[in-house]
C-alpha cells in the first residue's frame, strides 16, 4: 500500500471518476512540492495535511462538477468522518476564494469561502495551476481564468495575490 492509497480508496468509495482521481493526484504532487519548498525555507506548513487535503479536495465531484462540488464535498467528507482541517481545504479550495456576495450569486450557502491557512492556500493555488492533470505556469493559468471569468472579475485579483503571497514564502 502506498501513502496515497487510503485517500484514493476514499475517493473511489465516494464515486469519483478516474479522471477526477488523476486530477487530485496531480494537485497533490504540485501542492506537496510547494509545501515542501515552503518548509525548506523555514515556513510553518503541515505537509501531511497538504497531501491529504489535496488528494481529497474534489471529493464532491463524485456527485457534481458544478461549483457546488465544494459544499457537497464537505457533506461527504463530514459523513465519512474526515478531520476538520481537511474539510476546510475541501470547502475553501474553489476559485482562490469566493466572497459571501459571489457565493450568493453562485447559489452556494451564503458565507465566505476564502482559504485561510497556508495549507488551504497551497491546495487552492495548486488546483488553480492545473488543467485536468496538466500543470500550467502561473501566467497561462491566469489567462485561462481571465477567459472564463472575464477581465475584471474579483477572483483574478485574488489569484494574483495568492500567487504573490506563496512566492514570498519560498524566498529567503
PDB file of C-alpha atoms in Angstrom:
ATOM      1  CA  UNK A   1       0.000   0.000   0.000  1.00  0.00           C
ATOM      2  CA  UNK A   2       1.489   3.378  -0.927  1.00  0.00           C
ATOM      3  CA  UNK A   3       0.987   6.606   1.020  1.00  0.00           C
ATOM      4  CA  UNK A   4      -1.964   7.751  -1.107  1.00  0.00           C
ATOM      5  CA  UNK A   5      -3.968   4.510  -1.138  1.00  0.00           C
ATOM      6  CA  UNK A   6      -6.222   5.466   1.786  1.00  0.00           C
ATOM      7  CA  UNK A   7      -7.305   8.750   0.182  1.00  0.00           C
ATOM      8  CA  UNK A   8      -7.673   7.196  -3.274  1.00  0.00           C
ATOM      9  CA  UNK A   9      -9.885   4.493  -1.780  1.00  0.00           C
ATOM     10  CA  UNK A  10     -11.969   7.237  -0.114  1.00  0.00           C
ATOM     11  CA  UNK A  11     -12.376   8.971  -3.486  1.00  0.00           C
ATOM     12  CA  UNK A  12     -13.377   5.685  -5.145  1.00  0.00           C
ATOM     13  CA  UNK A  13     -15.815   4.840  -2.346  1.00  0.00           C
ATOM     14  CA  UNK A  14     -17.401   8.284  -2.779  1.00  0.00           C
ATOM     15  CA  UNK A  15     -17.819   7.524  -6.505  1.00  0.00           C
ATOM     16  CA  UNK A  16     -15.177   9.759  -8.106  1.00  0.00           C
ATOM     17  CA  UNK A  17     -14.326   9.016 -11.738  1.00  0.00           C
ATOM     18  CA  UNK A  18     -10.753   8.052 -12.620  1.00  0.00           C
ATOM     19  CA  UNK A  19     -10.082  11.410 -14.321  1.00  0.00           C
ATOM     20  CA  UNK A  20     -11.047  13.213 -11.080  1.00  0.00           C
ATOM     21  CA  UNK A  21      -8.743  10.911  -9.122  1.00  0.00           C
ATOM     22  CA  UNK A  22      -5.904  11.603 -11.574  1.00  0.00           C
ATOM     23  CA  UNK A  23      -6.538  15.342 -11.189  1.00  0.00           C
ATOM     24  CA  UNK A  24      -6.453  15.027  -7.379  1.00  0.00           C
ATOM     25  CA  UNK A  25      -3.165  13.108  -7.595  1.00  0.00           C
ATOM     26  CA  UNK A  26      -1.703  15.845  -9.808  1.00  0.00           C
ATOM     27  CA  UNK A  27      -2.872  18.569  -7.407  1.00  0.00           C
ATOM     28  CA  UNK A  28      -1.325  16.576  -4.567  1.00  0.00           C
ATOM     29  CA  UNK A  29       2.025  16.302  -6.360  1.00  0.00           C
ATOM     30  CA  UNK A  30       2.202  20.042  -7.046  1.00  0.00           C
ATOM     31  CA  UNK A  31       0.827  21.088  -3.654  1.00  0.00           C
ATOM     32  CA  UNK A  32       3.269  18.853  -1.761  1.00  0.00           C
ATOM     33  CA  UNK A  33       6.161  20.224  -3.846  1.00  0.00           C
ATOM     34  CA  UNK A  34       5.115  23.786  -2.963  1.00  0.00           C
ATOM     35  CA  UNK A  35       4.571  22.908   0.708  1.00  0.00           C
ATOM     36  CA  UNK A  36       7.959  21.192   0.934  1.00  0.00           C
ATOM     37  CA  UNK A  37       9.613  24.230  -0.634  1.00  0.00           C
ATOM     38  CA  UNK A  38       7.885  26.471   1.933  1.00  0.00           C
ATOM     39  CA  UNK A  39       9.057  24.156   4.734  1.00  0.00           C
ATOM     40  CA  UNK A  40      12.597  24.093   3.309  1.00  0.00           C
ATOM     41  CA  UNK A  41      12.636  27.907   3.532  1.00  0.00           C
ATOM     42  CA  UNK A  42      11.663  27.783   7.214  1.00  0.00           C
ATOM     43  CA  UNK A  43       7.929  28.205   6.692  1.00  0.00           C
ATOM     44  CA  UNK A  44       5.449  26.664   9.092  1.00  0.00           C
ATOM     45  CA  UNK A  45       3.365  24.280   6.986  1.00  0.00           C
ATOM     46  CA  UNK A  46       1.868  20.835   7.605  1.00  0.00           C
ATOM     47  CA  UNK A  47       2.978  18.923   4.511  1.00  0.00           C
ATOM     48  CA  UNK A  48       0.954  15.832   5.502  1.00  0.00           C
ATOM     49  CA  UNK A  49      -2.215  17.924   5.746  1.00  0.00           C
ATOM     50  CA  UNK A  50      -1.467  19.460   2.335  1.00  0.00           C
ATOM     51  CA  UNK A  51      -1.033  15.950   0.877  1.00  0.00           C
ATOM     52  CA  UNK A  52      -4.297  14.612   2.340  1.00  0.00           C
ATOM     53  CA  UNK A  53      -6.272  17.788   1.618  1.00  0.00           C
ATOM     54  CA  UNK A  54      -5.035  17.952  -1.972  1.00  0.00           C
ATOM     55  CA  UNK A  55      -5.992  14.338  -2.603  1.00  0.00           C
ATOM     56  CA  UNK A  56      -9.489  14.822  -1.172  1.00  0.00           C
ATOM     57  CA  UNK A  57     -10.209  18.414  -2.274  1.00  0.00           C
ATOM     58  CA  UNK A  58     -12.510  17.359  -5.143  1.00  0.00           C
ATOM     59  CA  UNK A  59     -14.390  14.540  -3.417  1.00  0.00           C
ATOM     60  CA  UNK A  60     -17.609  16.444  -4.152  1.00  0.00           C
ATOM     61  CA  UNK A  61     -17.013  15.876  -7.866  1.00  0.00           C
ATOM     62  CA  UNK A  62     -18.293  12.369  -7.210  1.00  0.00           C
ATOM     63  CA  UNK A  63     -21.763  13.985  -7.324  1.00  0.00           C
ATOM     64  CA  UNK A  64     -21.368  17.152  -9.431  1.00  0.00           C
ATOM     65  CA  UNK A  65     -18.832  19.142 -11.415  1.00  0.00           C
ATOM     66  CA  UNK A  66     -20.622  22.422 -10.633  1.00  0.00           C
ATOM     67  CA  UNK A  67     -19.129  24.996  -8.244  1.00  0.00           C
ATOM     68  CA  UNK A  68     -21.293  23.375  -5.560  1.00  0.00           C
ATOM     69  CA  UNK A  69     -18.889  20.408  -5.572  1.00  0.00           C
ATOM     70  CA  UNK A  70     -17.020  22.032  -2.669  1.00  0.00           C
ATOM     71  CA  UNK A  71     -20.106  22.238  -0.450  1.00  0.00           C
ATOM     72  CA  UNK A  72     -21.214  18.749  -1.459  1.00  0.00           C
ATOM     73  CA  UNK A  73     -17.677  17.539  -0.749  1.00  0.00           C
ATOM     74  CA  UNK A  74     -17.892  18.949   2.778  1.00  0.00           C
ATOM     75  CA  UNK A  75     -21.040  16.892   3.349  1.00  0.00           C
ATOM     76  CA  UNK A  76     -19.441  13.715   2.006  1.00  0.00           C
ATOM     77  CA  UNK A  77     -16.237  14.218   3.997  1.00  0.00           C
ATOM     78  CA  UNK A  78     -18.168  15.008   7.186  1.00  0.00           C
ATOM     79  CA  UNK A  79     -20.283  11.880   6.742  1.00  0.00           C
ATOM     80  CA  UNK A  80     -17.089   9.833   6.244  1.00  0.00           C
ATOM     81  CA  UNK A  81     -15.529  11.227   9.434  1.00  0.00           C
ATOM     82  CA  UNK A  82     -12.737  13.156   7.691  1.00  0.00           C
ATOM     83  CA  UNK A  83     -10.930  15.549  10.023  1.00  0.00           C
ATOM     84  CA  UNK A  84     -11.934  19.251  10.079  1.00  0.00           C
ATOM     85  CA  UNK A  85      -8.679  20.712   8.663  1.00  0.00           C
ATOM     86  CA  UNK A  86      -9.167  18.581   5.516  1.00  0.00           C
ATOM     87  CA  UNK A  87     -12.848  19.550   5.354  1.00  0.00           C
ATOM     88  CA  UNK A  88     -11.775  23.209   5.461  1.00  0.00           C
ATOM     89  CA  UNK A  89      -9.473  22.603   2.478  1.00  0.00           C
ATOM     90  CA  UNK A  90     -12.338  20.958   0.568  1.00  0.00           C
ATOM     91  CA  UNK A  91     -14.669  23.870   1.318  1.00  0.00           C
ATOM     92  CA  UNK A  92     -12.210  26.693   0.629  1.00  0.00           C
ATOM     93  CA  UNK A  93     -10.264  25.495  -2.422  1.00  0.00           C
ATOM     94  CA  UNK A  94     -12.632  26.930  -5.038  1.00  0.00           C
ATOM     95  CA  UNK A  95     -11.725  29.937  -7.162  1.00  0.00           C
ATOM     96  CA  UNK A  96      -8.816  31.149  -4.998  1.00  0.00           C
ATOM     97  CA  UNK A  97     -11.611  32.030  -2.591  1.00  0.00           C
ATOM     98  CA  UNK A  98     -15.196  33.186  -3.014  1.00  0.00           C
ATOM     99  CA  UNK A  99     -16.845  36.073  -1.158  1.00  0.00           C
ATOM    100  CA  UNK A 100     -20.269  35.918   0.512  1.00  0.00           C
ATOM    101  CA  UNK A 101     -21.694  38.019  -2.307  1.00  0.00           C
ATOM    102  CA  UNK A 102     -20.231  35.759  -5.007  1.00  0.00           C
ATOM    103  CA  UNK A 103     -21.424  32.686  -3.078  1.00  0.00           C
ATOM    104  CA  UNK A 104     -24.973  34.060  -3.111  1.00  0.00           C
ATOM    105  CA  UNK A 105     -24.768  34.743  -6.863  1.00  0.00           C
ATOM    106  CA  UNK A 106     -23.468  31.193  -7.443  1.00  0.00           C
ATOM    107  CA  UNK A 107     -26.188  29.557  -5.353  1.00  0.00           C
ATOM    108  CA  UNK A 108     -23.819  28.455  -2.597  1.00  0.00           C
ATOM    109  CA  UNK A 109     -24.676  28.777   1.087  1.00  0.00           C
ATOM    110  CA  UNK A 110     -24.018  32.442   1.893  1.00  0.00           C
ATOM    111  CA  UNK A 111     -20.615  32.735   3.541  1.00  0.00           C
ATOM    112  CA  UNK A 112     -17.008  33.471   2.614  1.00  0.00           C
ATOM    113  CA  UNK A 113     -15.037  30.617   1.061  1.00  0.00           C
ATOM    114  CA  UNK A 114     -11.569  32.141   1.304  1.00  0.00           C
ATOM    115  CA  UNK A 115      -8.608  29.859   2.027  1.00  0.00           C
ATOM    116  CA  UNK A 116      -7.218  30.954   5.398  1.00  0.00           C
ATOM    117  CA  UNK A 117      -4.353  28.692   6.442  1.00  0.00           C
ATOM    118  CA  UNK A 118      -1.161  28.115   4.491  1.00  0.00           C
ATOM    119  CA  UNK A 119      -2.288  24.570   3.797  1.00  0.00           C
ATOM    120  CA  UNK A 120      -5.652  25.748   2.397  1.00  0.00           C
ATOM    121  CA  UNK A 121      -3.935  28.395   0.276  1.00  0.00           C
ATOM    122  CA  UNK A 122      -1.379  25.953  -1.130  1.00  0.00           C
ATOM    123  CA  UNK A 123      -4.043  23.425  -2.192  1.00  0.00           C
ATOM    124  CA  UNK A 124      -6.252  26.150  -3.704  1.00  0.00           C
ATOM    125  CA  UNK A 125      -3.277  27.594  -5.586  1.00  0.00           C
ATOM    126  CA  UNK A 126      -2.058  24.211  -6.849  1.00  0.00           C
ATOM    127  CA  UNK A 127      -5.584  23.360  -8.016  1.00  0.00           C
ATOM    128  CA  UNK A 128      -5.737  26.659  -9.931  1.00  0.00           C
ATOM    129  CA  UNK A 129      -2.487  25.822 -11.735  1.00  0.00           C
ATOM    130  CA  UNK A 130      -3.843  22.566 -13.139  1.00  0.00           C
ATOM    131  CA  UNK A 131      -5.904  21.853 -16.194  1.00  0.00           C
ATOM    132  CA  UNK A 132      -7.038  18.293 -15.619  1.00  0.00           C
ATOM    133  CA  UNK A 133      -3.781  16.596 -14.667  1.00  0.00           C
ATOM    134  CA  UNK A 134      -1.524  19.020 -16.546  1.00  0.00           C
ATOM    135  CA  UNK A 135       0.353  21.767 -14.678  1.00  0.00           C
ATOM    136  CA  UNK A 136       0.249  25.209 -16.277  1.00  0.00           C
ATOM    137  CA  UNK A 137       2.612  28.053 -15.483  1.00  0.00           C
ATOM    138  CA  UNK A 138       1.010  30.852 -13.469  1.00  0.00           C
ATOM    139  CA  UNK A 139       0.724  33.258 -16.412  1.00  0.00           C
ATOM    140  CA  UNK A 140      -1.064  30.702 -18.577  1.00  0.00           C
ATOM    141  CA  UNK A 141      -3.376  29.744 -15.731  1.00  0.00           C
ATOM    142  CA  UNK A 142      -4.133  33.436 -15.143  1.00  0.00           C
ATOM    143  CA  UNK A 143      -5.054  33.902 -18.815  1.00  0.00           C
ATOM    144  CA  UNK A 144      -7.293  30.834 -18.583  1.00  0.00           C
ATOM    145  CA  UNK A 145      -9.091  32.293 -15.526  1.00  0.00           C
ATOM    146  CA  UNK A 146      -9.498  35.660 -17.287  1.00  0.00           C
ATOM    147  CA  UNK A 147     -11.064  33.951 -20.321  1.00  0.00           C
ATOM    148  CA  UNK A 148     -13.532  32.068 -18.144  1.00  0.00           C
ATOM    149  CA  UNK A 149     -14.489  34.810 -15.677  1.00  0.00           C
ATOM    150  CA  UNK A 150     -13.844  37.998 -17.618  1.00  0.00           C
ATOM    151  CA  UNK A 151     -11.054  40.534 -17.267  1.00  0.00           C
ATOM    152  CA  UNK A 152     -12.384  42.459 -14.233  1.00  0.00           C
ATOM    153  CA  UNK A 153     -13.615  39.565 -12.067  1.00  0.00           C
ATOM    154  CA  UNK A 154     -12.532  39.847  -8.399  1.00  0.00           C
ATOM    155  CA  UNK A 155     -11.237  36.249  -8.431  1.00  0.00           C
ATOM    156  CA  UNK A 156      -8.460  37.350 -10.799  1.00  0.00           C
ATOM    157  CA  UNK A 157      -7.008  39.768  -8.243  1.00  0.00           C
ATOM    158  CA  UNK A 158      -7.326  37.098  -5.529  1.00  0.00           C
ATOM    159  CA  UNK A 159      -5.469  34.587  -7.708  1.00  0.00           C
ATOM    160  CA  UNK A 160      -2.671  37.099  -8.359  1.00  0.00           C
ATOM    161  CA  UNK A 161      -2.494  37.961  -4.638  1.00  0.00           C
ATOM    162  CA  UNK A 162      -2.393  34.265  -3.714  1.00  0.00           C
ATOM    163  CA  UNK A 163       0.416  33.684  -6.212  1.00  0.00           C
ATOM    164  CA  UNK A 164       2.397  36.616  -4.816  1.00  0.00           C
ATOM    165  CA  UNK A 165       1.837  35.543  -1.207  1.00  0.00           C
ATOM    166  CA  UNK A 166       3.011  31.994  -1.850  1.00  0.00           C
ATOM    167  CA  UNK A 167       6.057  33.303  -3.725  1.00  0.00           C
ATOM    168  CA  UNK A 168       7.086  35.234  -0.585  1.00  0.00           C
ATOM    169  CA  UNK A 169       7.001  32.000   1.442  1.00  0.00           C
ATOM    170  CA  UNK A 170       9.630  30.404  -0.776  1.00  0.00           C
ATOM    171  CA  UNK A 171      12.099  33.293  -0.836  1.00  0.00           C
ATOM    172  CA  UNK A 172      14.998  33.586   1.583  1.00  0.00           C
TER     173      UNK A 172
END
